């Protein structure tokens, strides 16, 4: 088998592979930088909780549309995710519960409710589509929607980059200078939910956060500065998407899980070989050599 047949032919021969690749690349460029900020804010598990919180809204959108309409499910997921984010913030500020505990409580209830709604009115196949995604079934309108969300996310991060960094690293200082930290915090959660809704359409609720958190974790092992972390995260997500789709095509595997597993393999390798990984800790530092 030639290199062309291995790496290029699947996308030249099949339109659904081209659409899947474009969708995955858009998701990678939008979700990678957002994942870096999530990790810096120590909200990795909150991102996972938010990915499941969109399920009841998506399920209601599925019932209203009467089919697996990605647009209806996306709108429902966005409303549900923002509602959970808002309610979790209110509960954490009104009670003794920390924000992560509040998110976990709402996410469990949302996940159970969403699965229940889909199982009551849909088939097992519909439930599998909702939970694991249908990246190979992405159509042109859904592709436009994913591209628009990714573009908006990149522009928004560029516009609020400085206050977002300040809110991540020193929220007390931002409050002291009247920087409207809570407003930026909620807008950041809005971006997280928006990207999870886009990822949900392709990867399902169980793996929507995969292209957001795994590349961000890898970037933290390879880079020290924030801009480099964001670039590495986006690059790793793009590479994982491409090689994951190639592997799923030739090995006849499910595309969404294969993309996430590809990123997981890069993560395991990075744990050992990256500058902040395990192997480098056993090497003598230059200034300690005699």
Coordinates of C-alpha atoms in Angstrom, one line a residue:
X1 CA 0.0 0.0 0.0
X2 CA 1.4 3.4 -1.0
X3 CA 1.6 6.5 1.1
X4 CA -1.1 8.0 -1.0
X5 CA -3.5 5.1 -0.4
X6 CA -2.7 5.2 3.3
X7 CA -2.9 8.9 4.1
X8 CA -4.7 10.7 1.3
X9 CA -7.0 8.4 -0.6
X10 CA -9.7 8.0 2.1
X11 CA -10.3 11.8 2.0
X12 CA -10.1 12.0 -1.8
X13 CA -12.5 9.1 -2.4
X14 CA -15.2 9.7 0.2
X15 CA -17.0 13.0 0.9
X16 CA -18.1 11.8 4.4
X17 CA -14.4 11.4 5.3
X18 CA -13.6 14.9 4.1
X19 CA -16.5 16.4 6.1
X20 CA -15.4 14.4 9.2
X21 CA -11.8 15.7 8.8
X22 CA -12.9 19.4 8.4
X23 CA -15.2 19.0 11.4
X24 CA -12.5 17.5 13.5
X25 CA -10.0 20.2 12.5
X26 CA -12.4 22.9 13.4
X27 CA -13.1 21.3 16.8
X28 CA -9.4 21.0 17.4
X29 CA -8.6 24.6 16.7
X30 CA -11.5 25.8 18.9
X31 CA -11.3 23.4 21.8
X32 CA -7.5 23.1 22.2
X33 CA -7.0 26.7 23.6
X34 CA -10.2 26.5 25.7
X35 CA -8.9 23.3 27.3
X36 CA -5.6 25.0 28.2
X37 CA -7.5 27.6 30.2
X38 CA -9.7 25.0 31.8
X39 CA -6.5 23.2 33.0
X40 CA -4.9 26.3 34.3
X41 CA -8.0 27.1 36.3
X42 CA -8.0 23.5 37.7
X43 CA -11.4 22.9 36.2
X44 CA -10.6 19.8 34.1
X45 CA -13.3 17.7 35.8
X46 CA -15.7 20.6 35.6
X47 CA -15.2 20.4 31.8
X48 CA -16.1 16.7 31.9
X49 CA -19.1 17.4 34.0
X50 CA -20.3 20.1 31.6
X51 CA -20.0 17.7 28.6
X52 CA -22.6 15.5 30.3
X53 CA -24.7 18.4 31.4
X54 CA -25.7 19.1 27.7
X55 CA -27.3 15.7 27.4
X56 CA -30.9 16.5 28.6
X57 CA -31.1 19.6 26.4
X58 CA -29.9 17.6 23.4
X59 CA -32.4 14.8 24.2
X60 CA -35.2 17.3 24.3
X61 CA -34.1 18.8 21.0
X62 CA -34.0 15.3 19.6
X63 CA -37.6 14.7 20.8
X64 CA -38.8 18.1 19.4
X65 CA -37.1 17.5 16.0
X66 CA -38.3 13.9 15.8
X67 CA -34.9 12.7 14.5
X68 CA -31.2 13.1 15.1
X69 CA -31.3 16.8 14.1
X70 CA -27.9 18.2 15.1
X71 CA -29.1 21.8 15.0
X72 CA -32.0 21.1 17.4
X73 CA -29.9 19.0 19.6
X74 CA -27.1 21.6 19.6
X75 CA -29.5 24.4 20.7
X76 CA -31.0 22.2 23.4
X77 CA -27.6 21.2 24.6
X78 CA -26.4 24.8 24.7
X79 CA -29.4 25.9 26.8
X80 CA -29.0 22.9 29.2
X81 CA -25.2 23.4 29.6
X82 CA -25.6 27.1 30.3
X83 CA -28.4 26.4 32.8
X84 CA -26.2 23.9 34.7
X85 CA -23.3 26.4 34.7
X86 CA -25.5 29.2 36.0
X87 CA -27.2 27.1 38.6
X88 CA -23.9 25.6 39.8
X89 CA -22.4 29.1 40.2
X90 CA -25.5 30.2 42.2
X91 CA -25.4 27.2 44.5
X92 CA -21.6 27.4 45.1
X93 CA -22.0 31.1 46.1
X94 CA -25.1 30.6 48.2
X95 CA -24.1 27.5 50.2
X96 CA -21.0 25.8 51.6
X97 CA -20.6 23.6 48.5
X98 CA -17.5 24.2 46.4
X99 CA -18.1 24.8 42.6
X100 CA -16.7 21.4 41.6
X101 CA -19.1 19.6 44.0
X102 CA -22.0 21.6 42.7
X103 CA -21.1 20.9 39.1
X104 CA -20.8 17.1 39.9
X105 CA -24.2 17.0 41.5
X106 CA -25.9 18.8 38.6
X107 CA -24.0 16.7 36.0
X108 CA -25.1 13.4 37.5
X109 CA -28.7 14.5 37.5
X110 CA -28.4 15.8 33.9
X111 CA -26.8 12.7 32.6
X112 CA -29.4 10.4 34.2
X113 CA -32.2 12.7 32.9
X114 CA -30.8 12.8 29.4
X115 CA -30.3 9.1 29.1
X116 CA -33.8 8.5 30.4
X117 CA -35.4 10.9 27.9
X118 CA -33.6 9.3 24.9
X119 CA -34.4 5.8 26.1
X120 CA -38.1 6.5 26.6
X121 CA -38.6 7.8 23.0
X122 CA -35.7 6.5 21.0
X123 CA -34.1 3.3 20.1
X124 CA -30.8 1.9 21.4
X125 CA -29.1 3.1 18.2
X126 CA -30.3 6.6 18.9
X127 CA -28.9 6.4 22.4
X128 CA -25.5 5.2 21.0
X129 CA -25.5 8.1 18.6
X130 CA -26.1 10.6 21.4
X131 CA -23.6 9.1 23.7
X132 CA -20.8 8.4 21.2
X133 CA -21.4 10.8 18.4
X134 CA -21.7 10.5 14.6
X135 CA -18.7 12.3 13.2
X136 CA -18.9 10.4 9.9
X137 CA -22.5 11.5 9.5
X138 CA -21.7 15.2 9.8
X139 CA -23.7 17.1 7.1
X140 CA -23.0 20.5 5.6
X141 CA -25.2 22.5 7.9
X142 CA -23.7 20.9 10.9
X143 CA -20.2 21.6 9.5
X144 CA -21.1 25.3 9.1
X145 CA -22.3 25.3 12.7
X146 CA -19.1 23.7 14.0
X147 CA -16.9 26.1 11.9
X148 CA -18.9 29.1 13.2
X149 CA -18.5 28.0 16.8
X150 CA -14.8 27.4 16.4
X151 CA -14.2 30.8 14.7
X152 CA -16.2 32.6 17.3
X153 CA -14.3 30.9 20.1
X154 CA -10.9 31.9 18.7
X155 CA -12.0 35.5 18.2
X156 CA -13.5 35.7 21.7
X157 CA -10.3 34.2 23.3
X158 CA -8.2 36.8 21.4
X159 CA -10.4 39.7 22.5
X160 CA -10.5 38.7 26.2
X161 CA -7.1 37.1 26.5
X162 CA -5.6 39.5 29.0
X163 CA -8.5 39.6 31.5
X164 CA -8.9 35.8 31.1
X165 CA -5.3 35.2 32.0
X166 CA -5.6 37.5 35.0
X167 CA -8.8 35.8 36.1
X168 CA -7.1 32.4 35.8
X169 CA -3.9 33.3 37.6
X170 CA -4.9 36.0 40.1
X171 CA -8.7 36.5 40.4
X172 CA -8.2 38.5 43.6
X173 CA -6.2 41.1 41.8
X174 CA -8.8 41.3 39.0
X175 CA -11.5 41.9 41.6
X176 CA -9.4 44.6 43.4
X177 CA -9.0 46.6 40.2
X178 CA -12.6 46.3 39.3
X179 CA -12.0 43.9 36.4
X180 CA -15.4 42.2 36.5
X181 CA -14.0 38.8 37.1
X182 CA -17.4 37.0 37.6
X183 CA -18.5 38.3 34.2
X184 CA -15.4 36.9 32.4
X185 CA -15.8 33.7 34.4
X186 CA -19.3 33.2 33.1
X187 CA -18.4 34.2 29.6
X188 CA -15.5 31.6 29.7
X189 CA -18.0 28.9 30.8
X190 CA -20.2 30.0 27.9
X191 CA -17.3 29.3 25.6
X192 CA -16.7 25.9 27.2
X193 CA -20.4 24.9 26.8
X194 CA -20.4 26.2 23.2
X195 CA -17.4 24.1 22.2
X196 CA -18.8 21.1 24.1
X197 CA -22.0 21.4 22.1
X198 CA -20.0 21.5 18.8
X199 CA -17.9 18.5 20.0
X200 CA -21.1 16.7 21.2
X201 CA -22.4 16.7 17.6
X202 CA -19.3 14.8 16.4
X203 CA -18.0 12.8 19.4
X204 CA -21.1 12.4 21.7
X205 CA -21.5 13.4 25.3
X206 CA -19.2 10.8 26.7
X207 CA -16.2 12.0 24.6
X208 CA -17.0 15.6 23.8
X209 CA -14.4 16.8 26.3
X210 CA -11.7 14.5 24.9
X211 CA -10.3 17.0 22.3
X212 CA -10.5 19.7 24.9
X213 CA -8.6 18.2 27.8
X214 CA -6.2 15.5 26.4
X215 CA -4.3 18.0 24.1
X216 CA -4.3 20.5 26.9
X217 CA -2.6 18.0 29.3
X218 CA -0.1 17.1 26.6
X219 CA 0.7 20.8 26.0
X220 CA 1.4 21.3 29.7
X221 CA 4.1 18.6 29.5
X222 CA 5.8 20.1 26.4
X223 CA 5.5 23.8 26.8
X224 CA 5.9 26.4 29.6
X225 CA 4.4 29.6 28.3
X226 CA 0.7 30.0 27.7
X227 CA 0.8 30.9 24.0
X228 CA 3.0 27.8 23.3
X229 CA 0.6 25.6 25.4
X230 CA -2.3 26.8 23.3
X231 CA -0.4 26.2 20.0
X232 CA 0.7 22.7 21.1
X233 CA -2.8 21.8 22.3
X234 CA -4.3 22.9 19.0
X235 CA -1.6 21.0 17.0
X236 CA -1.9 17.8 19.0
X237 CA -5.7 17.9 18.6
X238 CA -5.3 18.4 14.8
X239 CA -2.8 15.6 14.5
X240 CA -4.9 13.2 16.7
X241 CA -8.0 14.0 14.6
X242 CA -6.2 13.3 11.3
X243 CA -4.4 10.1 12.3
X244 CA -7.4 8.9 14.3
X245 CA -9.6 9.2 11.2
X246 CA -7.0 7.4 9.1
X247 CA -6.7 4.6 11.6
X248 CA -10.5 4.2 12.0
X249 CA -10.8 4.0 8.2
X250 CA -8.2 1.3 7.6
X251 CA -8.9 -0.7 10.7
X252 CA -12.7 -0.3 10.5
X253 CA -13.0 1.2 13.9
X254 CA -15.4 3.7 15.4
X255 CA -14.0 7.1 14.4
X256 CA -14.8 9.2 17.5
X257 CA -13.3 6.8 20.0
X258 CA -10.3 6.2 17.7
X259 CA -9.5 10.0 17.6
X260 CA -9.6 10.2 21.4
X261 CA -7.5 7.1 21.8
X262 CA -4.9 8.5 19.4
X263 CA -4.7 11.6 21.6
X264 CA -4.4 9.3 24.7
X265 CA -1.5 7.5 23.1
X266 CA 0.3 10.8 22.5
X267 CA -0.4 11.7 26.2
X268 CA 1.1 8.4 27.4
X269 CA 4.2 8.9 25.3
X270 CA 4.5 12.5 26.5
X271 CA 4.4 11.4 30.1
X272 CA 7.7 9.6 29.5
X273 CA 9.4 11.7 26.8
X274 CA 8.3 15.3 27.3
X275 CA 10.5 17.9 29.1
X276 CA 8.1 17.8 32.1
X277 CA 7.8 14.0 31.9
X278 CA 9.1 11.1 33.8
X279 CA 12.3 10.4 31.9
X280 CA 13.8 13.8 32.1
X281 CA 13.6 13.7 35.9
X282 CA 16.2 11.0 36.0
X283 CA 18.7 12.9 33.8
X284 CA 21.3 15.2 35.4
X285 CA 20.7 18.8 35.0
X286 CA 23.4 20.8 33.1
X287 CA 24.3 23.0 36.0
X288 CA 24.8 20.0 38.3
X289 CA 27.3 18.3 35.9
X290 CA 30.9 18.3 37.3

